[in-house]
Amino acid sequence: MTLSAQSLLSADSLAQIDKEVAKYPADQKPSAVMAALRIAQVEKGWLAPATIESVAQYLGMPTIAVYEVATFYNMYQLEPCGRHKITVCTNLPCQLQGADTVADYLKQKLGIGFGETTPDGRFTLKEGECMGTCGSGPLCLHNNHTMHAHLSPETVDKLLDELK
Amino acid sequence: MPLITIDDQQIEIAAGSTVMDAARAAGIYIPHFCYHKKLSIAASCRMCLIEVEKAPKPLPACATPVTDGMVVRSYSAKAVEAQKGVMEFLLINHPLDCPICDQGGECQLQDIAVGYGGVASRYAEAKRVVKEKDLGPLVATDMTRCIHCSRCVRFGQEIAGIMELGMPGRGEHTEVMPFLEHHVSSELSGNVIDLCPVGALTSKPFRFSARSWEMARRKGISPHDGLGSNLALQVKDNRVMRVTPVDNEAINECWLADRDRFSYQALNSAERLTRPMVKDGGRWVEVDWPKAMAFAAGALKVIRDTHGASAIGFIASPHQTVEELYLFQKLARALGCENIDSRIDRVDFSGRRDGVEWLGMAVTDLNKLDRVLLVASTVRKEQPLIAQRLRQAVKKGAQVNVVHCADDDLLCSVANKLIARPSDLVNILAQVAKAVGADIDGLSDVVVSDAARAMAASLKSGEKKAVLLGAVAQQHPAASELHVLAQAIAKATGATLGFLVDSANAVGAGVVGCRPRQGGLNAAAMFVAPKKAYVILGAEPELDAADSAVAHQALAGAELVIALSPFKTAGADYAQVMLPVAAYAETAGSYVNMEGRLQSWCAAIPPQGEARTAWKVLRVLGNQFGLAGFDQDSAEQVLAEALPEGEATVRARLNNEIADVTVAHLNAAAGIERLGDTAVYQLDAYSRRAPALQVTVDGQVGHAAMACGALIARLGLSEDKPVKVRQSDAEVVFKLMRDDRLPDNVVRLAGGLAAAVQLGPRFGPISLEKM
């Protein structure tokens, strides 16, 4: 096991993690693991093993325990992905509102399937689970943070044009 | 106390207990996989579902607390239906490969499937297949068989103190694995083999060599550290095939250190000595026993008659049995020789000691301590299960304070630590002594640091306390000064003074008199002023001695060396006679552990080849000289003679007090120095001949020279590269590894290494040079 004293994360990310850690009692630093992974992923784009090790060291956790969390939730990205990750909800309520059409359109337009990245590294397409706002389906999530509702082939075209 | 009814049986049990606890107390078996008495509750397997009156659904017995008046049915129709349902789910992904599975015959899943499984599976879809994991040389995996009970994961977190295995993934995609391709490196890792209820984790050295029902289980005691772990030696065709623990709450609970578990490999080593051998014109010749004995006795007699009995040295390994050590010293004394010792790795014998050093308390008391001062102990590697007990104490709020030469990770939180070079150790401990206001002379010039003051504050609080001296403290060149300081600290703080005894029968050796008395020489003195002849029982002084180079020179230059050993490589280059004696599993015998507990066992297998039990060999040697009192017929008779009152005789001789020592070595030496503590798998003749242990992470690290990054950089060296190590005019090449837990100017190079014999003392000046 390598003991790198220097964390791979930027000072800005570490400051954000510190803010999350401060929300919990001093002896329960590991409680901030999900937030820390999220912040690390925003900085690095994905969670490489070395990034996970950095988070573990910073929170004083066994690396495997951090890895458990990272593999449990599907919004953590464990492989490199495109600049724009588009996650389309394919659960039943969205499906009934035409999610399949939207997904097929995305696949055809980008030339990739779910879990794949365009050769230019611009887009990654992912299949998502219910995002909790079924009333505004079909839905997609851009880079885990921005939600786009009421999708149709036209709105998808507009969205893809905006994402450079 | 709540009164509950399980299967019409009324049980009164402490509030806070679970239904599983109550059932176990009443002797009612509830099927389970994830539940384990020593681990936390997971309730993940659901096999222990039971029916509770007024509860709408079946509840897991392991996670349901008892309430007064609770009525539980463990095999009602509803409970059994639930259990059968769980079983069907568990078997969905489990391969039907019992005939080629090592767990077959001792598999909980197999057993419970007989009771609760269906005749055929209704599942026709594809089964889950999991990629194999490489966990290192001790634990074999077959992860497709895993049923996700998480026992191995919890063991790492809760007992071993290091979470090396985890369960990444979710649902069906969950897999037990280490992070990336890391090996499991814990010194307790073998326990996951016992914990795994299926064949997912099995023993790599044992794999595919026998079935559980083909082996007889015979009781034995571990021949390594001073704990005396209880072993089940599993024997097939007069061969020990594997070793598993025997539950003993007072000693090893249900665990074993890897050293105890895998060292049996040495019993079947190609290095075993199976026939007596005599050196004839520089060549080893196999002879029969009468010839060998006549030669040994005759040659020894010549030495005694020409140079006197004091020209002989008797050196025994502290891993030999009470019976053997008793007859060994009896033989020496009957021959008129007082040069008898088993403390081969010690160098400082100054001061007046009135008894045999021991733990000072019961092993179970360690769990109840509030404050601990560990003095120069690499406890995790020396006594892995003692470290485990201290870890449990820390969980209950104990504060562990560490004074040592290396900041080794104890895998538990440490309240205060003072890490210094070996030559600075006396000064550091003196600071703590001064800070606690110990009544001891010679500390007026000692400057107390803040860290020492903090440690003193910790030691002054709390109720139950102990000051424990580890192996490095006992092997240290100023061991007596450390002892007297520790004694003063213990007195000032109301703590118990104890020794973490590092060999299986060091206490027994002391009790039966394997120590020089008036006019005799101790082990170190016997090598510094070489003797004409040596009789060696089980020991390898050229490896284990405090100064291996001096010991080797003395042995090589002696006119006669008689080696009684199970191994032909021990003493082959300097002995004149090698007498094959039985290994620990092949002889009846007894050990006294560090708490003064006497444990006896019977031979599990016959000695290999023509080897004889050592006590018989010693008895016959006595007969050869025509000495009186060498006519014992059994090991029991020897034991009765050695310890007439049994454990009471032992207890009467235990005493940790020391007097007549002046604290003088308060100034650290200049320059780089060696820290030569014993590597975990170089402790004794058995562990160093177990191939599986040697290729573990610990086994490999034990063969390297280690230094901190700052020292490596200052000397212009590079880590993970060979480096010339120079000590006392000798030069040997070792791999240099970086360990930032070492203080500056310290090179950690284990004692007991064959490659390091010429380097000499375990402590003292050393230098590193670029290749």
PDB file of N, CA and C in Angstrom, chain A residues 1 3 48-50 52-53 62-65 67-68 71-74, chain B residues 153 163-171 177-180 182 738 741:
ATOM      1  N   MET A   1       0.844  -1.201   0.000  1.00  0.00           N
ATOM      2  CA  MET A   1       0.000   0.000   0.000  1.00  0.00           C
ATOM      3  C   MET A   1       0.881   1.253   0.000  1.00  0.00           C
ATOM      4  N   LEU A   3       1.766   5.075   0.716  1.00  0.00           N
ATOM      5  CA  LEU A   3       1.359   6.097   1.661  1.00  0.00           C
ATOM      6  C   LEU A   3       1.755   7.455   1.093  1.00  0.00           C
ATOM      7  N   ALA A  48     -11.203   7.377  -9.944  1.00  0.00           N
ATOM      8  CA  ALA A  48     -10.136   6.419 -10.210  1.00  0.00           C
ATOM      9  C   ALA A  48      -9.731   5.778  -8.873  1.00  0.00           C
ATOM     10  N   PRO A  49      -9.133   4.563  -8.901  1.00  0.00           N
ATOM     11  CA  PRO A  49      -8.702   3.948  -7.650  1.00  0.00           C
ATOM     12  C   PRO A  49      -7.847   4.887  -6.792  1.00  0.00           C
ATOM     13  N   ALA A  50      -6.963   5.643  -7.441  1.00  0.00           N
ATOM     14  CA  ALA A  50      -6.102   6.548  -6.671  1.00  0.00           C
ATOM     15  C   ALA A  50      -6.932   7.641  -6.004  1.00  0.00           C
ATOM     16  N   ILE A  52     -10.032   7.300  -5.002  1.00  0.00           N
ATOM     17  CA  ILE A  52     -10.718   6.647  -3.883  1.00  0.00           C
ATOM     18  C   ILE A  52      -9.750   6.499  -2.704  1.00  0.00           C
ATOM     19  N   GLU A  53      -8.496   6.153  -3.005  1.00  0.00           N
ATOM     20  CA  GLU A  53      -7.497   6.030  -1.940  1.00  0.00           C
ATOM     21  C   GLU A  53      -7.275   7.375  -1.254  1.00  0.00           C
ATOM     22  N   PRO A  62     -10.694   2.764   5.879  1.00  0.00           N
ATOM     23  CA  PRO A  62     -10.079   1.754   5.028  1.00  0.00           C
ATOM     24  C   PRO A  62     -10.511   1.998   3.582  1.00  0.00           C
ATOM     25  N   THR A  63      -9.571   1.852   2.652  1.00  0.00           N
ATOM     26  CA  THR A  63      -9.873   2.130   1.248  1.00  0.00           C
ATOM     27  C   THR A  63     -11.040   1.279   0.756  1.00  0.00           C
ATOM     28  N   ILE A  64     -11.065   0.022   1.184  1.00  0.00           N
ATOM     29  CA  ILE A  64     -12.118  -0.875   0.699  1.00  0.00           C
ATOM     30  C   ILE A  64     -13.496  -0.391   1.156  1.00  0.00           C
ATOM     31  N   ALA A  65     -13.562   0.263   2.315  1.00  0.00           N
ATOM     32  CA  ALA A  65     -14.850   0.762   2.801  1.00  0.00           C
ATOM     33  C   ALA A  65     -15.353   1.901   1.924  1.00  0.00           C
ATOM     34  N   TYR A  67     -14.493   2.209  -1.211  1.00  0.00           N
ATOM     35  CA  TYR A  67     -14.804   1.555  -2.483  1.00  0.00           C
ATOM     36  C   TYR A  67     -16.192   0.919  -2.437  1.00  0.00           C
ATOM     37  N   GLU A  68     -16.556   0.361  -1.283  1.00  0.00           N
ATOM     38  CA  GLU A  68     -17.900  -0.216  -1.117  1.00  0.00           C
ATOM     39  C   GLU A  68     -18.968   0.830  -1.416  1.00  0.00           C
ATOM     40  N   THR A  71     -19.109   1.840  -5.122  1.00  0.00           N
ATOM     41  CA  THR A  71     -19.709   0.861  -6.030  1.00  0.00           C
ATOM     42  C   THR A  71     -21.193   0.675  -5.769  1.00  0.00           C
ATOM     43  N   PHE A  72     -21.668   1.129  -4.607  1.00  0.00           N
ATOM     44  CA  PHE A  72     -23.065   0.895  -4.238  1.00  0.00           C
ATOM     45  C   PHE A  72     -24.004   1.827  -4.994  1.00  0.00           C
ATOM     46  N   TYR A  73     -23.591   3.086  -5.140  1.00  0.00           N
ATOM     47  CA  TYR A  73     -24.478   4.088  -5.749  1.00  0.00           C
ATOM     48  C   TYR A  73     -24.106   4.294  -7.203  1.00  0.00           C
ATOM     49  N   ASN A  74     -25.104   4.316  -8.068  1.00  0.00           N
ATOM     50  CA  ASN A  74     -24.756   4.333  -9.486  1.00  0.00           C
ATOM     51  C   ASN A  74     -24.439   5.716 -10.031  1.00  0.00           C
TER      52      ASN A  74
ATOM     53  N   VAL B 153     -15.606 -10.075   6.461  1.00  0.00           N
ATOM     54  CA  VAL B 153     -15.475  -8.624   6.450  1.00  0.00           C
ATOM     55  C   VAL B 153     -15.537  -8.087   7.881  1.00  0.00           C
ATOM     56  N   MET B 163      -9.507  -3.531   7.991  1.00  0.00           N
ATOM     57  CA  MET B 163     -10.532  -3.966   7.054  1.00  0.00           C
ATOM     58  C   MET B 163      -9.884  -4.163   5.694  1.00  0.00           C
ATOM     59  N   GLU B 164      -9.497  -5.403   5.416  1.00  0.00           N
ATOM     60  CA  GLU B 164      -8.834  -5.668   4.145  1.00  0.00           C
ATOM     61  C   GLU B 164      -9.817  -6.211   3.118  1.00  0.00           C
ATOM     62  N   LEU B 165     -10.860  -6.870   3.597  1.00  0.00           N
ATOM     63  CA  LEU B 165     -11.888  -7.373   2.703  1.00  0.00           C
ATOM     64  C   LEU B 165     -13.131  -6.504   2.861  1.00  0.00           C
ATOM     65  N   GLY B 166     -13.833  -6.299   1.772  1.00  0.00           N
ATOM     66  CA  GLY B 166     -15.074  -5.537   1.840  1.00  0.00           C
ATOM     67  C   GLY B 166     -16.072  -6.157   0.890  1.00  0.00           C
ATOM     68  N   MET B 167     -17.261  -5.566   0.818  1.00  0.00           N
ATOM     69  CA  MET B 167     -18.287  -6.101  -0.073  1.00  0.00           C
ATOM     70  C   MET B 167     -18.760  -5.015  -1.025  1.00  0.00           C
ATOM     71  N   PRO B 168     -17.933  -4.680  -2.009  1.00  0.00           N
ATOM     72  CA  PRO B 168     -18.370  -3.690  -2.992  1.00  0.00           C
ATOM     73  C   PRO B 168     -19.523  -4.248  -3.825  1.00  0.00           C
ATOM     74  N   GLY B 169     -20.188  -3.331  -4.510  1.00  0.00           N
ATOM     75  CA  GLY B 169     -21.299  -3.735  -5.365  1.00  0.00           C
ATOM     76  C   GLY B 169     -22.601  -3.737  -4.596  1.00  0.00           C
ATOM     77  N   ARG B 170     -23.663  -4.065  -5.295  1.00  0.00           N
ATOM     78  CA  ARG B 170     -24.981  -3.995  -4.672  1.00  0.00           C
ATOM     79  C   ARG B 170     -25.812  -5.169  -5.143  1.00  0.00           C
ATOM     80  N   GLY B 171     -26.651  -5.663  -4.254  1.00  0.00           N
ATOM     81  CA  GLY B 171     -27.550  -6.744  -4.616  1.00  0.00           C
ATOM     82  C   GLY B 171     -26.787  -7.942  -5.140  1.00  0.00           C
ATOM     83  N   MET B 177     -14.238  -8.848  -1.649  1.00  0.00           N
ATOM     84  CA  MET B 177     -12.929  -8.676  -2.293  1.00  0.00           C
ATOM     85  C   MET B 177     -12.078  -7.665  -1.527  1.00  0.00           C
ATOM     86  N   PRO B 178     -10.765  -7.706  -1.760  1.00  0.00           N
ATOM     87  CA  PRO B 178      -9.920  -6.639  -1.229  1.00  0.00           C
ATOM     88  C   PRO B 178      -9.917  -5.487  -2.219  1.00  0.00           C
ATOM     89  N   PHE B 179      -9.413  -4.327  -1.826  1.00  0.00           N
ATOM     90  CA  PHE B 179      -9.351  -3.190  -2.739  1.00  0.00           C
ATOM     91  C   PHE B 179      -8.298  -3.480  -3.802  1.00  0.00           C
ATOM     92  N   LEU B 180      -8.641  -3.255  -5.054  1.00  0.00           N
ATOM     93  CA  LEU B 180      -7.778  -3.590  -6.180  1.00  0.00           C
ATOM     94  C   LEU B 180      -7.288  -5.022  -6.027  1.00  0.00           C
ATOM     95  N   HIS B 182      -4.982  -6.105  -3.910  1.00  0.00           N
ATOM     96  CA  HIS B 182      -4.182  -6.255  -2.690  1.00  0.00           C
ATOM     97  C   HIS B 182      -4.318  -7.649  -2.092  1.00  0.00           C
ATOM     98  N   ARG B 738      11.407   1.182   2.416  1.00  0.00           N
ATOM     99  CA  ARG B 738      11.137   2.419   3.124  1.00  0.00           C
ATOM    100  C   ARG B 738      10.011   2.199   4.130  1.00  0.00           C
ATOM    101  N   ARG B 741       7.567   4.874   9.440  1.00  0.00           N
ATOM    102  CA  ARG B 741       7.192   4.743  10.851  1.00  0.00           C
ATOM    103  C   ARG B 741       8.426   4.571  11.730  1.00  0.00           C
TER     104      ARG B 741
END
